[in-house]
Structures are given as C-alpha cells and as structure tokens.
Amino acid sequence: MNTKNKSKVKKSSISTRLRNGMIVIFLIMILLIVRLGWLQFVKGSWLKEQMYSQLITSRIISPKRGTIYDANGKELAISAAVDTVTINPNLIMVSDENKELSEIKTKALKEKVAKALSEIFELDYQQTLEKVSSTNYIETIAKKVQKDKIDKLKSWMEEEKVYSGINIDEDSKRYYPYGNLASNLIGFCGDENIGLEGLENEFDDLLTGTPRKNNNISRCNSRIYTRSK
C-alpha cells in the first residue's frame, strides 16, 4: 500500500507540475497577444510616424525666377535651369552588425564620395571631406552647376551604386542678355536668387514665385526617391 500511495503521489505531483507549466505558457501567450495588439493598434500610428521621420528628409527648393521684358517684349533678364548639389552627411553610411566594421566601411565610403565630388566640381578634397564627415543635417557642395557636371555626378552615382545622402536639386541662374546695358535700371540678384538692386529688387515678390518642398525617401536599397510639393 505504501508503494502504491507513493506512486499515486508522484504521478499527482507530475500532473500538477505539467498543469501549472501549461497555465504559465498559456498566460505568456496571452500577454504576447495583448502586447502585439497594443503595438499594432494603439502604438501603430506613432511607430509608423517615427519610421517615416527617419526615412524622409525634406528640403525647400527655390522656384525659377520670372523674366523681365522691355516695352517691345525683348528679354532683359532671364533665368536658365541649373542644379545645386547638397548632401546629408548622416545618410552617407554603411550599416553592419559589427559596429567597428560599420565605422570602417562608412569612413571609406565618405572618403570615396568626397574624392568624387571634389574632382567633378573642382573643389578642395580636404574641405569636401570635412563636409561629407560633418554632423550637420545638410551641407552645400556646389551651387548653380551646369548640366555636364551634373551628368558626370549622376554617372558616377550609378556606377558606384551610391545614392543615399547626395541630393541634386533644381535651381536657376540669372542672365542678362545685354550685359551692363541698363544695369542700373534692371539691377541684379544675389546667390539666393533674391533681387538686390533696380527692378530685380523692386519687383522681387512678383519675380520670385513660390518655393516647393522636396521629400527624399530612402528605401532599404539606399536609393533616394524624390517627391515634390
């Protein structure tokens, strides 16, 4: 009898432990389901906003400045399409699970980007590298660049598969077909396409137009896609 009683007690103890273990597992599963539901429905919108805030960078793009004509319809001041090149230093990087390896690869990439930019736009390499390695949100590399140099940059980016962090924004450059003739009347613009003298200054609001916003969306393959508003 004692042996049978001990056997029954032992089986009962095992059953109790199994039952308790199953209850614990069941409770853990319930907690996980509740947690997932909370993340999806309660915190979902917030997490999505945080994700997009890390993927999207915005820049204000200046519009093409209006043309000034004389009484006979001849162009006295016109704007030609050019581009301005800027960078987001924090996006020029290489991710790796190994932090030390990531830093080494990122340093090499920044040096390669700086070398290409300095050669294409005929800039000092060290100064360009300082901008590429900067902690600033955005750095200007070259303003009002002609199409041939932009084409060289685009070709290099395609060949090297480097897209993230390099921005090519539409811009305009002011030209005066008659040179200094009537320059006192027409005036001139500064680097930011703002009228500083003469008609350029007097009618600056009318000539300037409305700026637009470019939203650059970085995807996992590091390519930059641009949306304009």
Coordinates of C-alpha atoms in Angstrom, one line a residue:
M1 CA 0.0 0.0 0.0
N2 CA 2.7 2.4 0.8
T3 CA 4.4 1.8 -2.5
K4 CA 1.1 2.4 -4.4
N5 CA 0.4 5.5 -2.4
K6 CA 3.9 6.9 -3.2
S7 CA 3.3 6.1 -6.9
K8 CA 0.0 7.9 -6.8
V9 CA 1.5 10.9 -5.1
K10 CA 4.4 11.0 -7.6
K11 CA 2.0 10.9 -10.6
S12 CA -0.2 13.5 -9.0
S13 CA 2.9 15.8 -8.4
I14 CA 4.0 15.4 -12.1
S15 CA 0.4 16.1 -13.3
T16 CA 0.3 19.2 -11.1
R17 CA 3.6 20.5 -12.5
L18 CA 2.6 19.9 -16.1
R19 CA -0.7 21.7 -15.5
N20 CA 1.0 24.6 -13.8
G21 CA 3.5 24.7 -16.7
M22 CA 0.8 24.8 -19.3
I23 CA -1.0 27.6 -17.4
V24 CA 2.2 29.6 -17.3
I25 CA 2.7 29.1 -21.1
F26 CA -0.9 30.0 -21.7
L27 CA -0.6 33.2 -19.7
I28 CA 2.7 34.1 -21.5
M29 CA 0.9 33.6 -24.9
I30 CA -2.0 35.8 -23.8
L31 CA 0.5 38.6 -22.7
L32 CA 2.3 38.3 -26.1
I33 CA -1.0 38.6 -28.0
V34 CA -2.1 41.6 -25.9
R35 CA 1.4 43.2 -26.4
L36 CA 1.2 42.7 -30.2
G37 CA -2.3 44.1 -30.3
W38 CA -1.2 47.2 -28.4
L39 CA 1.7 47.8 -30.7
Q40 CA -0.4 47.3 -33.8
F41 CA -3.5 49.3 -32.9
V42 CA -2.5 51.7 -30.1
K43 CA 1.1 52.5 -30.9
G44 CA 0.9 51.6 -34.6
S45 CA 0.4 55.1 -36.0
W46 CA 3.1 56.5 -33.7
L47 CA 5.6 53.9 -34.8
K48 CA 4.8 54.5 -38.4
E49 CA 5.4 58.2 -38.0
Q50 CA 8.7 57.5 -36.3
M51 CA 9.8 55.2 -39.1
Y52 CA 8.9 57.7 -41.8
S53 CA 10.6 60.5 -39.9
Q54 CA 13.8 58.5 -40.2
L55 CA 13.4 57.7 -43.9
I56 CA 12.2 61.1 -45.1
T57 CA 14.4 64.2 -45.4
S58 CA 12.9 67.5 -46.7
R59 CA 14.4 70.4 -48.5
I60 CA 12.9 73.7 -49.8
I61 CA 13.6 74.2 -53.5
S62 CA 13.6 77.8 -54.9
P63 CA 11.4 78.4 -57.9
K64 CA 12.7 79.6 -61.3
R65 CA 12.7 83.4 -61.2
G66 CA 10.5 85.3 -63.7
T67 CA 11.7 87.0 -66.8
I68 CA 12.0 90.9 -67.2
Y69 CA 11.0 92.3 -70.6
D70 CA 11.3 95.8 -72.1
A71 CA 8.4 97.6 -73.7
N72 CA 9.0 95.8 -77.0
G73 CA 8.9 92.4 -75.5
K74 CA 12.7 91.8 -75.5
E75 CA 14.2 89.8 -72.7
L76 CA 16.3 91.9 -70.3
A77 CA 16.7 89.4 -67.5
I78 CA 16.2 85.6 -67.8
S79 CA 16.8 82.5 -65.6
A80 CA 18.4 79.4 -67.0
A81 CA 17.9 76.0 -65.4
V82 CA 20.9 74.7 -63.4
D83 CA 21.3 72.5 -60.4
T84 CA 22.5 72.8 -56.8
V85 CA 24.2 69.8 -55.2
T86 CA 23.8 69.2 -51.4
I87 CA 24.5 66.3 -49.1
N88 CA 23.0 64.8 -46.0
P89 CA 26.2 63.5 -44.2
N90 CA 24.4 61.3 -41.8
L91 CA 22.9 59.3 -44.7
I92 CA 26.3 58.6 -46.3
M93 CA 27.0 55.5 -44.3
V94 CA 27.3 51.7 -44.4
S95 CA 25.3 49.6 -41.9
D96 CA 26.8 46.4 -40.4
E97 CA 26.0 44.3 -37.4
N98 CA 29.6 44.7 -36.4
K99 CA 29.9 48.3 -35.2
E100 CA 33.6 48.6 -35.7
L101 CA 33.3 47.2 -39.3
S102 CA 30.4 49.6 -39.9
E103 CA 32.6 52.6 -38.9
I104 CA 35.5 51.4 -41.1
K105 CA 33.2 50.9 -44.2
T106 CA 31.5 54.3 -43.6
K107 CA 34.8 56.1 -43.4
A108 CA 35.9 54.5 -46.7
L109 CA 32.6 55.5 -48.3
K110 CA 32.8 59.1 -47.1
E111 CA 36.3 59.3 -48.5
K112 CA 35.2 57.9 -51.8
V113 CA 32.3 60.3 -52.0
A114 CA 34.5 63.3 -51.1
K115 CA 37.0 62.4 -53.7
A116 CA 34.4 62.1 -56.5
L117 CA 32.7 65.4 -55.5
S118 CA 35.9 67.3 -55.3
E119 CA 37.1 66.0 -58.7
I120 CA 33.8 66.6 -60.5
F121 CA 33.2 70.1 -59.1
E122 CA 36.9 71.0 -58.9
L123 CA 36.8 71.5 -55.1
D124 CA 39.4 71.1 -52.4
Y125 CA 39.4 67.5 -51.3
Q126 CA 40.0 68.1 -47.6
Q127 CA 37.3 70.8 -47.4
T128 CA 34.9 68.5 -49.2
L129 CA 35.7 65.6 -46.9
E130 CA 35.0 67.8 -43.9
K131 CA 31.5 68.5 -45.3
V132 CA 30.9 64.8 -46.0
S133 CA 32.1 63.9 -42.5
S134 CA 30.1 66.7 -40.9
T135 CA 27.5 66.1 -38.2
N136 CA 25.3 68.8 -39.8
Y137 CA 21.9 67.8 -41.2
I138 CA 22.8 69.2 -44.7
E139 CA 25.8 70.7 -46.4
T140 CA 26.0 72.5 -49.7
I141 CA 28.6 71.1 -52.1
A142 CA 28.1 73.2 -55.3
K143 CA 25.6 75.9 -56.3
K144 CA 24.2 76.6 -59.8
V145 CA 26.0 73.8 -61.6
Q146 CA 25.8 73.2 -65.3
K147 CA 24.3 70.1 -66.9
D148 CA 27.6 68.5 -68.0
K149 CA 28.9 68.3 -64.4
I150 CA 25.6 67.0 -63.1
D151 CA 25.6 64.3 -65.8
K152 CA 29.1 63.3 -64.6
L153 CA 27.9 63.1 -61.0
K154 CA 24.8 61.0 -62.0
S155 CA 27.0 58.6 -64.0
W156 CA 29.4 58.2 -61.0
M157 CA 26.5 57.5 -58.6
E158 CA 25.1 54.9 -61.0
E159 CA 28.4 53.2 -61.5
E160 CA 29.3 53.1 -57.8
K161 CA 25.7 52.4 -56.6
V162 CA 25.9 55.4 -54.3
Y163 CA 22.5 57.2 -53.9
S164 CA 21.7 57.9 -50.3
G165 CA 22.7 61.3 -49.0
I166 CA 23.6 63.0 -52.3
N167 CA 20.9 65.5 -53.5
I168 CA 20.6 67.2 -56.9
D169 CA 18.1 70.0 -56.7
E170 CA 16.7 72.2 -59.4
D171 CA 17.9 75.7 -59.3
S172 CA 18.2 78.7 -61.7
K173 CA 21.0 81.1 -62.7
R174 CA 20.2 84.7 -63.7
Y175 CA 21.5 86.0 -67.1
Y176 CA 21.3 89.5 -68.6
P177 CA 21.4 89.3 -72.5
Y178 CA 22.5 92.9 -72.8
G179 CA 25.3 92.7 -70.2
N180 CA 25.8 96.0 -68.4
L181 CA 23.5 97.9 -70.6
A182 CA 20.7 99.4 -68.4
S183 CA 22.1 97.5 -65.5
N184 CA 21.4 100.5 -63.2
L185 CA 17.7 100.1 -64.1
I186 CA 17.5 96.3 -64.2
G187 CA 19.6 95.7 -61.1
F188 CA 20.9 92.2 -60.2
C189 CA 20.3 89.2 -58.0
G190 CA 22.3 87.6 -55.2
D191 CA 23.3 83.9 -55.0
E192 CA 19.9 83.0 -53.5
N193 CA 18.0 84.5 -56.5
I194 CA 16.9 87.5 -54.4
G195 CA 16.7 90.9 -56.1
L196 CA 19.2 93.3 -54.6
E197 CA 19.0 96.4 -56.9
G198 CA 16.8 98.1 -59.5
L199 CA 13.8 96.3 -61.0
E200 CA 15.0 93.0 -59.6
N201 CA 14.6 94.3 -56.1
E202 CA 11.5 96.5 -56.7
F203 CA 9.5 93.6 -58.1
D204 CA 11.2 90.8 -56.2
D205 CA 8.0 89.4 -54.7
L206 CA 6.4 89.2 -58.2
L207 CA 9.5 87.7 -59.8
T208 CA 10.3 85.2 -57.1
G209 CA 7.4 82.7 -57.3
T210 CA 6.5 80.0 -54.8
P211 CA 9.1 77.6 -53.3
R212 CA 8.3 73.9 -53.1
K213 CA 9.3 71.1 -50.8
N214 CA 11.2 68.0 -51.9
N215 CA 10.7 64.9 -49.7
N216 CA 13.5 62.4 -50.2
I217 CA 12.5 58.9 -49.2
S218 CA 15.3 56.4 -48.5
R219 CA 14.5 52.8 -49.1
C220 CA 16.4 49.7 -48.0
N221 CA 18.4 49.6 -51.1
S222 CA 19.7 53.1 -50.3
R223 CA 18.3 54.7 -53.4
I224 CA 16.7 58.1 -53.0
Y225 CA 13.3 58.8 -54.4
T226 CA 12.1 62.4 -54.6
R227 CA 8.6 63.7 -54.1
S228 CA 7.9 67.4 -54.7
K229 CA 5.1 69.5 -53.2

